[in-house]
Amino acid sequence: MSGGAIGAASGHAHHSVQVIAAIGGELPLSGLSGGRLVCRADVVAPDSLHAMFTGVPEGVLIHYAPESRVGQWLACLTAAGGPGA
């Protein structure tokens, strides 16, 4: 887990399940569909291409192994059509 400023990021993927949240702001993201999503928090499925258009001054990133109990539960949320799916 890390907290603080979160910068912009071009399209990328990682094997972990990512929970990203802005503190006092909004996240301008793109997900699998390529469309823009503005939200306060999101769960990004493992191995999913995503990007962050601009950064936020304060936020939190948490990465979970997709094989972990919490990682599996979070991945189910994205498979069920949650915000980042």
Coordinates of C-alpha atoms in Angstrom, one line a residue:
M1 CA 0.0 0.0 0.0
S2 CA 1.2 3.5 -0.7
G3 CA -0.3 6.9 -0.2
G4 CA 0.4 10.4 -1.3
A5 CA 0.4 12.0 -4.7
I6 CA -0.6 9.8 -7.6
G7 CA 0.7 10.7 -11.0
A8 CA -0.7 10.2 -14.5
A9 CA 0.0 6.8 -16.1
S10 CA -0.3 5.7 -19.7
G11 CA -1.9 2.4 -20.6
H12 CA -0.5 -0.4 -18.5
A13 CA -1.5 -3.6 -16.7
H14 CA -0.2 -5.5 -13.7
H15 CA -0.9 -8.9 -12.3
S16 CA -2.2 -7.6 -9.0
V17 CA -5.7 -6.5 -8.2
Q18 CA -5.4 -2.8 -7.7
V19 CA -7.6 -0.6 -5.5
I20 CA -7.1 3.1 -6.2
A21 CA -8.7 5.9 -4.3
A22 CA -8.5 9.7 -4.4
I23 CA -8.6 11.6 -1.2
G24 CA -10.5 14.8 -1.7
G25 CA -10.6 14.6 -5.5
E26 CA -11.5 12.4 -8.4
L27 CA -9.6 10.0 -10.6
P28 CA -9.8 10.3 -14.4
L29 CA -9.3 6.7 -15.6
S30 CA -9.8 4.6 -18.6
G31 CA -10.5 0.9 -18.5
L32 CA -11.0 -2.1 -20.7
S33 CA -13.6 -0.3 -22.9
G34 CA -11.2 2.6 -23.5
G35 CA -13.9 5.1 -22.2
R36 CA -13.2 7.7 -19.7
L37 CA -14.4 7.1 -16.1
V38 CA -14.2 9.7 -13.4
C39 CA -14.6 8.4 -9.9
R40 CA -13.3 8.6 -6.4
A41 CA -12.2 5.0 -6.2
D42 CA -12.0 2.0 -8.4
V43 CA -10.9 -1.7 -8.4
V44 CA -8.8 -2.7 -11.4
A45 CA -8.9 -6.4 -12.3
P46 CA -5.6 -8.3 -12.7
D47 CA -3.9 -8.1 -16.1
S48 CA -6.4 -5.4 -17.2
L49 CA -5.2 -2.5 -19.4
H50 CA -6.0 0.8 -17.8
A51 CA -4.6 4.4 -17.6
M52 CA -4.9 7.5 -15.5
F53 CA -5.2 10.7 -17.5
T54 CA -4.0 13.1 -14.8
G55 CA -2.8 12.7 -11.3
V56 CA -4.3 13.6 -8.0
P57 CA -2.6 15.4 -5.1
E58 CA -3.5 12.8 -2.6
G59 CA -4.6 9.2 -2.9
V60 CA -4.0 5.6 -2.0
L61 CA -3.0 2.6 -4.0
I62 CA -3.3 -0.9 -2.7
H63 CA -2.2 -4.0 -4.6
Y64 CA -3.5 -7.5 -3.8
A65 CA -2.2 -10.8 -5.2
P66 CA -5.0 -12.2 -7.3
E67 CA -4.5 -15.6 -5.6
S68 CA -5.1 -14.1 -2.2
R69 CA -8.6 -14.3 -0.5
V70 CA -9.1 -10.6 -0.7
G71 CA -7.7 -10.4 -4.3
Q72 CA -10.1 -13.2 -5.4
W73 CA -13.1 -11.3 -3.8
L74 CA -12.1 -8.0 -5.4
A75 CA -11.6 -9.7 -8.8
C76 CA -15.1 -11.1 -8.5
L77 CA -16.4 -7.5 -8.1
T78 CA -14.8 -6.5 -11.4
A79 CA -16.1 -9.6 -13.2
A80 CA -19.6 -8.8 -12.0
G81 CA -19.5 -5.5 -13.9
G82 CA -18.3 -3.1 -11.3
P83 CA -17.1 0.4 -12.1
G84 CA -13.7 -0.7 -13.6
A85 CA -15.0 -3.7 -15.4

